[in-house]
Amino acid sequence: MDRNVVAGVLPHLKYAFQTNDQLAGLIQTLSICSFLFFAPIFGYLGDRYNRNYIMAIGMLIWAIVIILSSLVEDGSQHFWLFLLLRALVGIGGASYSSNAPSIFADLFTEDKRSRILTIFNLGVSVGSGLGYWLGTAVNQATNSWRQAFRIAPCLGAAAAIICALFNANPPRGEADIRSQISRSGHGMKATSLKTDICDILRTKTFMWITLGFIGQLFSTGVIAFWGPTIIYYSTIATTGTANLSRIGSIFGLILLISGMTGILAGAEIARMAKARGYERADAMLCAIASGFSAICVYLVPVLVIYNMAVTWVFIFMAVAFLCMGWTPLLDIVLYIMAPARRSTAQAIKITIAHLFGDAFSPYVIGAVS
């Protein structure tokens, strides 16, 4: 949610700190970079210690630095302090993105796990859509981007408390042993970090899906960060006026509905195909959906200056196709990795994919602009 609150009020941030597109792109890039730095650390800790406490600490730090970033004074001389605080926001995402999926894997197997991962990914979609909508709505109601920044931290702090006090932390591989997927207990105990990394990187399936995820995140990063701003400037160029709050609300609603549609459709198609004996369903679905999303992403900036209604349709389809692979990709990582390496593997996947995907794509597009 927080990441898209920033995108929803980006023109106001640029005005407040008197900065250009290239430097504004750093807001997202530095946040992702800190996410990349901390994800392997949280993944390593999650495979060895209580994952709930690790996630709770990360979310509390995340909430605090967002609140602090909303207190930075206007002016170009304060922009670098704002960037520093926004960079630390990545700690929260790194803590739960690395560890939450492995908890699900230790509680559920096969179809049940896929359904739980679908619900988990729906949270990303709902949060993304709400981020745009709440960011623009609160900014318009209060005439302050700072107030828009203060919603997500309150929710995050509450989630951290619930996670630390009430969330289950099952033993590694519990669901696999209970379902007799692994009777020997192989892979249930942690090994050295060097052994983990070497075995993970030698897994060909893991490397191929990570490469595909890079492309998805590059596109997602550009759409999520620059989408409302591109539409805002294009509308001004063609009509002479534009309402950022209205654009942000529409964009958020489309991301919410298209994200949920894509996630649900992707998970169900993969489940049905595997039920019919097609073992490669997860990978093939990701490949086909990514191909269609690439076509839609290409057409969005081409159509935006000609027909806004058609542009919204292609944004919907681009996001839906991108999201179709989220649950199958996550499921693949969990069932090809030993239980004691799942948090580390997930951390490595998101580190590599974000590093070459959405960590620098907003900055690159801003620089080109």
Protein backbone atom coordinates (compact mmCIF):
# COMPACT_ATOMS: atom_id res chain seq x y z
CA MET A 1 0.00 0.00 0.00
CA ASP A 2 2.65 2.53 1.04
CA ARG A 3 4.65 2.20 -2.16
CA ASN A 4 1.64 3.14 -4.26
CA VAL A 5 0.63 5.97 -1.96
CA VAL A 6 3.91 7.56 -3.06
CA ALA A 7 3.07 7.00 -6.73
CA GLY A 8 -0.41 8.43 -6.24
CA VAL A 9 0.91 11.76 -4.91
CA LEU A 10 4.18 11.86 -6.90
CA PRO A 11 3.54 15.22 -8.66
CA HIS A 12 2.94 16.82 -5.26
CA LEU A 13 6.17 15.31 -3.91
CA LYS A 14 8.10 16.67 -6.89
CA TYR A 15 6.66 20.13 -6.25
CA ALA A 16 7.30 19.99 -2.49
CA PHE A 17 10.95 19.01 -2.89
CA GLN A 18 11.52 20.90 -6.16
CA THR A 19 12.93 17.89 -7.94
CA ASN A 20 12.80 16.40 -11.47
CA ASP A 21 11.67 13.05 -12.90
CA GLN A 22 15.11 11.47 -12.69
CA LEU A 23 15.57 12.22 -8.99
CA ALA A 24 11.94 11.39 -8.23
CA GLY A 25 12.59 7.93 -9.65
CA LEU A 26 15.15 7.42 -6.89
CA ILE A 27 12.35 7.35 -4.29
CA GLN A 28 11.28 3.94 -5.54
CA THR A 29 14.73 2.74 -6.55
CA LEU A 30 16.33 3.32 -3.13
CA SER A 31 13.39 1.70 -1.34
CA ILE A 32 13.80 -1.42 -3.48
CA CYS A 33 17.59 -1.37 -2.99
CA SER A 34 17.23 -1.51 0.79
CA PHE A 35 14.66 -4.27 0.30
CA LEU A 36 17.29 -6.18 -1.68
CA PHE A 37 19.96 -5.66 0.94
CA PHE A 38 17.83 -6.82 3.87
CA ALA A 39 15.89 -9.67 2.18
CA PRO A 40 18.77 -12.20 2.33
CA ILE A 41 19.44 -11.25 5.95
CA PHE A 42 15.82 -11.79 6.96
CA GLY A 43 15.68 -14.98 4.89
CA TYR A 44 18.75 -16.39 6.66
CA LEU A 45 17.35 -15.46 10.08
CA GLY A 46 13.93 -16.85 9.19
CA ASP A 47 15.34 -20.30 8.45
CA ARG A 48 16.93 -20.39 11.91
CA TYR A 49 14.83 -18.34 14.36
CA ASN A 50 11.22 -17.41 15.12
CA ARG A 51 9.84 -15.99 11.88
CA ASN A 52 6.99 -14.11 13.54
CA TYR A 53 9.31 -12.01 15.70
CA ILE A 54 11.51 -11.29 12.69
CA MET A 55 8.53 -10.11 10.62
CA ALA A 56 7.14 -8.04 13.50
CA ILE A 57 10.44 -6.21 14.05
CA GLY A 58 10.73 -5.47 10.33
CA MET A 59 7.18 -4.11 10.11
CA LEU A 60 7.62 -1.89 13.16
CA ILE A 61 10.79 -0.36 11.71
CA TRP A 62 8.92 0.12 8.43
CA ALA A 63 6.06 1.96 10.16
CA ILE A 64 8.39 4.25 12.09
CA VAL A 65 10.46 5.37 9.09
CA ILE A 66 7.34 6.09 7.00
CA ILE A 67 6.01 8.35 9.76
CA LEU A 68 9.39 10.08 9.97
CA SER A 69 9.48 10.60 6.19
CA SER A 70 6.14 12.40 6.40
CA LEU A 71 7.71 14.93 8.79
CA VAL A 72 10.52 16.04 6.47
CA GLU A 73 10.25 19.74 5.57
CA ASP A 74 9.65 20.93 2.01
CA GLY A 75 12.54 22.16 -0.11
CA SER A 76 15.23 20.64 -2.32
CA GLN A 77 17.76 20.82 0.54
CA HIS A 78 15.69 18.28 2.50
CA PHE A 79 15.06 15.86 -0.38
CA TRP A 80 18.09 13.70 0.46
CA LEU A 81 16.86 13.17 4.02
CA PHE A 82 13.50 12.14 2.58
CA LEU A 83 15.28 9.70 0.24
CA LEU A 84 17.25 8.19 3.13
CA LEU A 85 14.10 7.52 5.14
CA ARG A 86 12.28 6.12 2.13
CA ALA A 87 15.22 3.80 1.51
CA LEU A 88 14.75 2.25 4.96
CA VAL A 89 11.12 1.43 4.10
CA GLY A 90 12.42 -1.67 2.31
CA ILE A 91 13.14 -3.33 5.67
CA GLY A 92 9.45 -4.06 6.25
CA GLY A 93 8.86 -5.71 2.89
CA ALA A 94 12.05 -7.73 3.18
CA SER A 95 11.06 -9.17 6.55
CA TYR A 96 7.68 -10.61 5.59
CA SER A 97 8.25 -11.33 1.88
CA SER A 98 11.10 -13.65 2.83
CA ASN A 99 9.37 -15.45 5.69
CA ALA A 100 5.59 -15.45 5.30
CA PRO A 101 5.55 -17.92 2.34
CA SER A 102 7.71 -20.41 4.23
CA ILE A 103 5.25 -20.35 7.16
CA PHE A 104 2.44 -21.17 4.73
CA ALA A 105 4.54 -24.00 3.30
CA ASP A 106 5.02 -25.46 6.78
CA LEU A 107 1.29 -25.31 7.49
CA PHE A 108 -0.18 -26.49 4.17
CA THR A 109 0.69 -28.66 1.15
CA GLU A 110 -0.33 -28.95 -2.50
CA ASP A 111 -3.81 -27.52 -3.30
CA LYS A 112 -4.34 -26.01 0.13
CA ARG A 113 -0.99 -24.26 -0.02
CA SER A 114 -1.75 -22.88 -3.49
CA ARG A 115 -5.03 -21.45 -2.23
CA ILE A 116 -3.37 -19.85 0.80
CA LEU A 117 -0.68 -18.33 -1.42
CA THR A 118 -3.44 -16.96 -3.63
CA ILE A 119 -5.00 -15.21 -0.63
CA PHE A 120 -1.55 -13.90 0.35
CA ASN A 121 -1.00 -12.47 -3.14
CA LEU A 122 -4.49 -10.95 -3.13
CA GLY A 123 -3.30 -8.85 -0.22
CA VAL A 124 -0.62 -7.37 -2.48
CA SER A 125 -3.22 -6.55 -5.13
CA VAL A 126 -5.69 -5.03 -2.67
CA GLY A 127 -2.93 -3.03 -0.97
CA SER A 128 -1.66 -1.71 -4.30
CA GLY A 129 -5.10 -0.52 -5.37
CA LEU A 130 -5.90 1.00 -1.98
CA GLY A 131 -2.55 2.78 -1.98
CA TYR A 132 -3.41 4.81 -5.06
CA TRP A 133 -6.97 5.43 -3.98
CA LEU A 134 -6.23 6.39 -0.36
CA GLY A 135 -3.15 8.41 -1.32
CA THR A 136 -4.97 10.62 -3.80
CA ALA A 137 -8.20 10.80 -1.76
CA VAL A 138 -6.52 11.77 1.52
CA ASN A 139 -4.24 14.22 -0.29
CA GLN A 140 -7.25 15.90 -1.89
CA ALA A 141 -9.26 15.95 1.37
CA THR A 142 -6.46 17.36 3.51
CA ASN A 143 -4.43 19.14 0.82
CA SER A 144 -1.38 17.38 2.26
CA TRP A 145 0.63 14.46 0.92
CA ARG A 146 2.00 14.03 4.46
CA GLN A 147 -1.37 12.89 5.81
CA ALA A 148 -1.62 10.33 3.00
CA PHE A 149 1.68 8.82 4.19
CA ARG A 150 0.38 8.18 7.71
CA ILE A 151 -2.34 5.63 6.99
CA ALA A 152 -0.29 2.55 6.07
CA PRO A 153 2.06 2.75 9.12
CA CYS A 154 -0.88 2.51 11.52
CA LEU A 155 -2.10 -0.65 9.80
CA GLY A 156 1.45 -2.03 9.66
CA ALA A 157 2.07 -1.48 13.37
CA ALA A 158 -1.18 -3.28 14.24
CA ALA A 159 -0.20 -6.16 11.95
CA ALA A 160 3.22 -6.40 13.61
CA ILE A 161 1.65 -6.74 17.07
CA ILE A 162 -0.78 -9.41 15.88
CA CYS A 163 2.05 -11.26 14.13
CA ALA A 164 4.27 -11.30 17.21
CA LEU A 165 1.57 -12.30 19.70
CA PHE A 166 -0.87 -14.54 17.86
CA ASN A 167 0.65 -15.95 14.67
CA ALA A 168 1.67 -19.61 14.43
CA ASN A 169 5.34 -20.50 13.90
CA PRO A 170 5.27 -24.19 12.89
CA PRO A 171 8.40 -26.37 12.79
CA ARG A 172 10.16 -26.43 9.41
CA GLY A 173 8.63 -29.04 7.14
CA GLU A 174 5.77 -29.91 9.51
CA ALA A 175 3.15 -30.06 6.74
CA ASP A 176 5.42 -32.17 4.51
CA ILE A 177 5.96 -34.73 7.27
CA ARG A 178 2.30 -34.73 8.27
CA SER A 179 1.24 -35.35 4.66
CA GLN A 180 4.03 -37.93 4.20
CA ILE A 181 5.56 -35.90 1.36
CA SER A 182 8.84 -36.28 3.23
CA ARG A 183 9.03 -39.25 5.59
CA SER A 184 12.77 -39.16 6.16
CA GLY A 185 12.90 -35.60 7.47
CA HIS A 186 15.46 -34.69 4.80
CA GLY A 187 15.92 -30.94 4.47
CA MET A 188 14.21 -30.11 7.74
CA LYS A 189 17.35 -28.90 9.53
CA ALA A 190 19.28 -25.76 8.61
CA THR A 191 22.68 -26.10 6.96
CA SER A 192 25.41 -23.49 6.51
CA LEU A 193 24.61 -20.33 4.54
CA LYS A 194 27.23 -21.25 1.93
CA THR A 195 25.67 -24.69 1.39
CA ASP A 196 22.19 -23.15 1.15
CA ILE A 197 23.21 -20.58 -1.45
CA CYS A 198 25.23 -23.03 -3.56
CA ASP A 199 22.41 -25.59 -3.68
CA ILE A 200 19.78 -22.95 -4.42
CA LEU A 201 21.76 -21.39 -7.28
CA ARG A 202 22.48 -24.83 -8.77
CA THR A 203 18.73 -25.49 -9.07
CA LYS A 204 17.98 -24.78 -12.75
CA THR A 205 14.24 -24.35 -12.29
CA PHE A 206 14.86 -21.76 -9.61
CA MET A 207 17.20 -19.76 -11.85
CA TRP A 208 14.83 -19.83 -14.84
CA ILE A 209 11.80 -18.64 -12.89
CA THR A 210 13.92 -15.92 -11.29
CA LEU A 211 14.95 -14.66 -14.74
CA GLY A 212 11.31 -14.56 -15.80
CA PHE A 213 10.37 -12.75 -12.60
CA ILE A 214 12.93 -10.05 -13.41
CA GLY A 215 11.03 -9.13 -16.56
CA GLN A 216 7.72 -9.07 -14.72
CA LEU A 217 9.03 -6.80 -11.99
CA PHE A 218 10.68 -4.42 -14.44
CA SER A 219 7.29 -3.84 -16.09
CA THR A 220 5.38 -3.80 -12.81
CA GLY A 221 7.76 -1.23 -11.32
CA VAL A 222 7.29 1.16 -14.23
CA ILE A 223 3.51 0.79 -14.35
CA ALA A 224 3.05 1.13 -10.60
CA PHE A 225 5.37 4.10 -10.08
CA TRP A 226 5.01 6.15 -13.26
CA GLY A 227 1.55 5.06 -14.47
CA PRO A 228 -0.61 7.78 -12.86
CA THR A 229 1.98 10.47 -13.60
CA ILE A 230 2.27 9.49 -17.28
CA ILE A 231 -1.51 9.58 -17.65
CA TYR A 232 -1.65 12.91 -15.78
CA TYR A 233 0.90 14.60 -18.05
CA SER A 234 -0.53 13.03 -21.22
CA THR A 235 -4.02 14.25 -20.32
CA ILE A 236 -2.72 17.76 -19.76
CA ALA A 237 -0.89 17.66 -23.09
CA THR A 238 -4.00 16.57 -25.01
CA THR A 239 -6.82 18.37 -23.15
CA GLY A 240 -5.05 21.17 -21.29
CA THR A 241 -6.24 20.05 -17.85
CA ALA A 242 -6.19 16.95 -15.62
CA ASN A 243 -7.40 15.87 -12.18
CA LEU A 244 -4.68 13.88 -10.41
CA SER A 245 -7.03 12.69 -7.69
CA ARG A 246 -9.48 11.28 -10.25
CA ILE A 247 -6.68 9.64 -12.24
CA GLY A 248 -5.22 8.10 -9.09
CA SER A 249 -8.60 6.78 -7.99
CA ILE A 250 -9.31 5.19 -11.38
CA PHE A 251 -5.80 3.78 -11.58
CA GLY A 252 -6.07 2.31 -8.09
CA LEU A 253 -9.48 0.77 -8.81
CA ILE A 254 -8.20 -0.80 -12.02
CA LEU A 255 -5.10 -2.19 -10.27
CA LEU A 256 -7.27 -3.59 -7.49
CA ILE A 257 -9.75 -5.37 -9.78
CA SER A 258 -7.24 -6.46 -12.44
CA GLY A 259 -4.77 -7.70 -9.82
CA MET A 260 -7.41 -9.77 -8.07
CA THR A 261 -8.70 -11.08 -11.40
CA GLY A 262 -5.23 -12.10 -12.55
CA ILE A 263 -4.23 -13.73 -9.27
CA LEU A 264 -7.44 -15.71 -8.92
CA ALA A 265 -7.53 -16.74 -12.58
CA GLY A 266 -3.86 -17.76 -12.62
CA ALA A 267 -4.11 -19.85 -9.47
CA GLU A 268 -7.29 -21.61 -10.62
CA ILE A 269 -6.03 -22.32 -14.15
CA ALA A 270 -2.80 -23.80 -12.75
CA ARG A 271 -4.71 -25.87 -10.21
CA MET A 272 -7.10 -27.29 -12.82
CA ALA A 273 -4.26 -28.10 -15.22
CA LYS A 274 -2.27 -29.92 -12.52
CA ALA A 275 -5.38 -31.82 -11.47
CA ARG A 276 -5.54 -33.14 -15.04
CA GLY A 277 -1.97 -34.38 -14.80
CA TYR A 278 -0.12 -31.53 -16.52
CA GLU A 279 2.90 -31.20 -14.21
CA ARG A 280 4.41 -28.18 -16.00
CA ALA A 281 1.25 -26.11 -15.66
CA ASP A 282 2.75 -23.55 -13.27
CA ALA A 283 5.72 -22.74 -15.50
CA MET A 284 3.76 -22.70 -18.77
CA LEU A 285 1.09 -20.43 -17.33
CA CYS A 286 3.76 -17.95 -16.19
CA ALA A 287 5.36 -17.95 -19.66
CA ILE A 288 2.13 -17.46 -21.61
CA ALA A 289 0.76 -14.77 -19.28
CA SER A 290 4.07 -12.87 -19.38
CA GLY A 291 3.99 -12.86 -23.19
CA PHE A 292 0.50 -11.38 -23.33
CA SER A 293 1.35 -8.81 -20.63
CA ALA A 294 4.38 -7.63 -22.64
CA ILE A 295 2.14 -6.82 -25.60
CA CYS A 296 -0.29 -4.89 -23.40
CA VAL A 297 2.46 -2.96 -21.61
CA TYR A 298 3.92 -1.89 -24.97
CA LEU A 299 0.54 -0.61 -26.22
CA VAL A 300 -0.30 1.49 -23.13
CA PRO A 301 2.08 4.44 -23.83
CA VAL A 302 1.24 4.23 -27.54
CA LEU A 303 -2.51 4.56 -26.99
CA VAL A 304 -2.56 7.05 -24.10
CA ILE A 305 -2.40 10.12 -26.35
CA TYR A 306 -5.19 8.84 -28.63
CA ASN A 307 -7.90 7.21 -26.55
CA MET A 308 -7.98 7.19 -22.75
CA ALA A 309 -10.77 4.61 -22.46
CA VAL A 310 -8.88 2.06 -24.55
CA THR A 311 -5.70 2.84 -22.56
CA TRP A 312 -7.48 1.95 -19.31
CA VAL A 313 -8.56 -1.37 -20.85
CA PHE A 314 -4.99 -2.27 -21.81
CA ILE A 315 -3.69 -1.24 -18.37
CA PHE A 316 -6.26 -3.62 -16.89
CA MET A 317 -5.15 -6.47 -19.15
CA ALA A 318 -1.43 -5.77 -18.63
CA VAL A 319 -1.75 -5.94 -14.84
CA ALA A 320 -4.07 -8.97 -14.93
CA PHE A 321 -1.64 -10.96 -17.10
CA LEU A 322 1.33 -9.89 -14.94
CA CYS A 323 -0.45 -11.04 -11.77
CA MET A 324 -1.52 -14.42 -13.19
CA GLY A 325 1.93 -15.84 -12.53
CA TRP A 326 2.40 -14.63 -8.95
CA THR A 327 0.94 -17.63 -7.13
CA PRO A 328 2.42 -20.30 -9.47
CA LEU A 329 5.87 -18.68 -9.21
CA LEU A 330 5.77 -18.65 -5.43
CA ASP A 331 4.42 -22.20 -5.34
CA ILE A 332 7.26 -23.44 -7.57
CA VAL A 333 9.91 -22.07 -5.19
CA LEU A 334 8.26 -23.74 -2.21
CA TYR A 335 7.92 -27.19 -3.74
CA ILE A 336 11.38 -27.38 -5.32
CA MET A 337 13.22 -26.28 -2.17
CA ALA A 338 13.90 -28.18 1.06
CA PRO A 339 11.85 -26.81 4.00
CA ALA A 340 14.92 -25.48 5.85
CA ARG A 341 15.94 -23.43 2.78
CA ARG A 342 12.61 -21.94 1.74
CA SER A 343 13.00 -18.54 3.40
CA THR A 344 16.55 -18.19 2.05
CA ALA A 345 15.47 -19.27 -1.45
CA GLN A 346 12.56 -16.84 -1.46
CA ALA A 347 14.89 -14.07 -0.26
CA ILE A 348 17.43 -14.81 -3.00
CA LYS A 349 14.69 -14.91 -5.66
CA ILE A 350 13.21 -11.55 -4.71
CA THR A 351 16.68 -10.02 -4.26
CA ILE A 352 17.86 -10.96 -7.76
CA ALA A 353 14.51 -10.19 -9.40
CA HIS A 354 14.03 -6.81 -7.72
CA LEU A 355 17.67 -5.84 -8.27
CA PHE A 356 17.41 -6.23 -12.03
CA GLY A 357 13.68 -5.50 -12.21
CA ASP A 358 11.84 -2.74 -10.37
CA ALA A 359 14.82 -1.52 -8.34
CA PHE A 360 16.11 0.58 -11.20
CA SER A 361 13.29 0.63 -13.79
CA PRO A 362 11.57 3.73 -12.25
CA TYR A 363 14.92 5.56 -12.23
CA VAL A 364 15.74 4.49 -15.80
CA ILE A 365 12.36 5.62 -17.13
CA GLY A 366 12.65 8.89 -15.18
CA ALA A 367 16.13 9.48 -16.62
CA VAL A 368 14.93 8.75 -20.16
CA SER A 369 11.99 11.09 -19.61
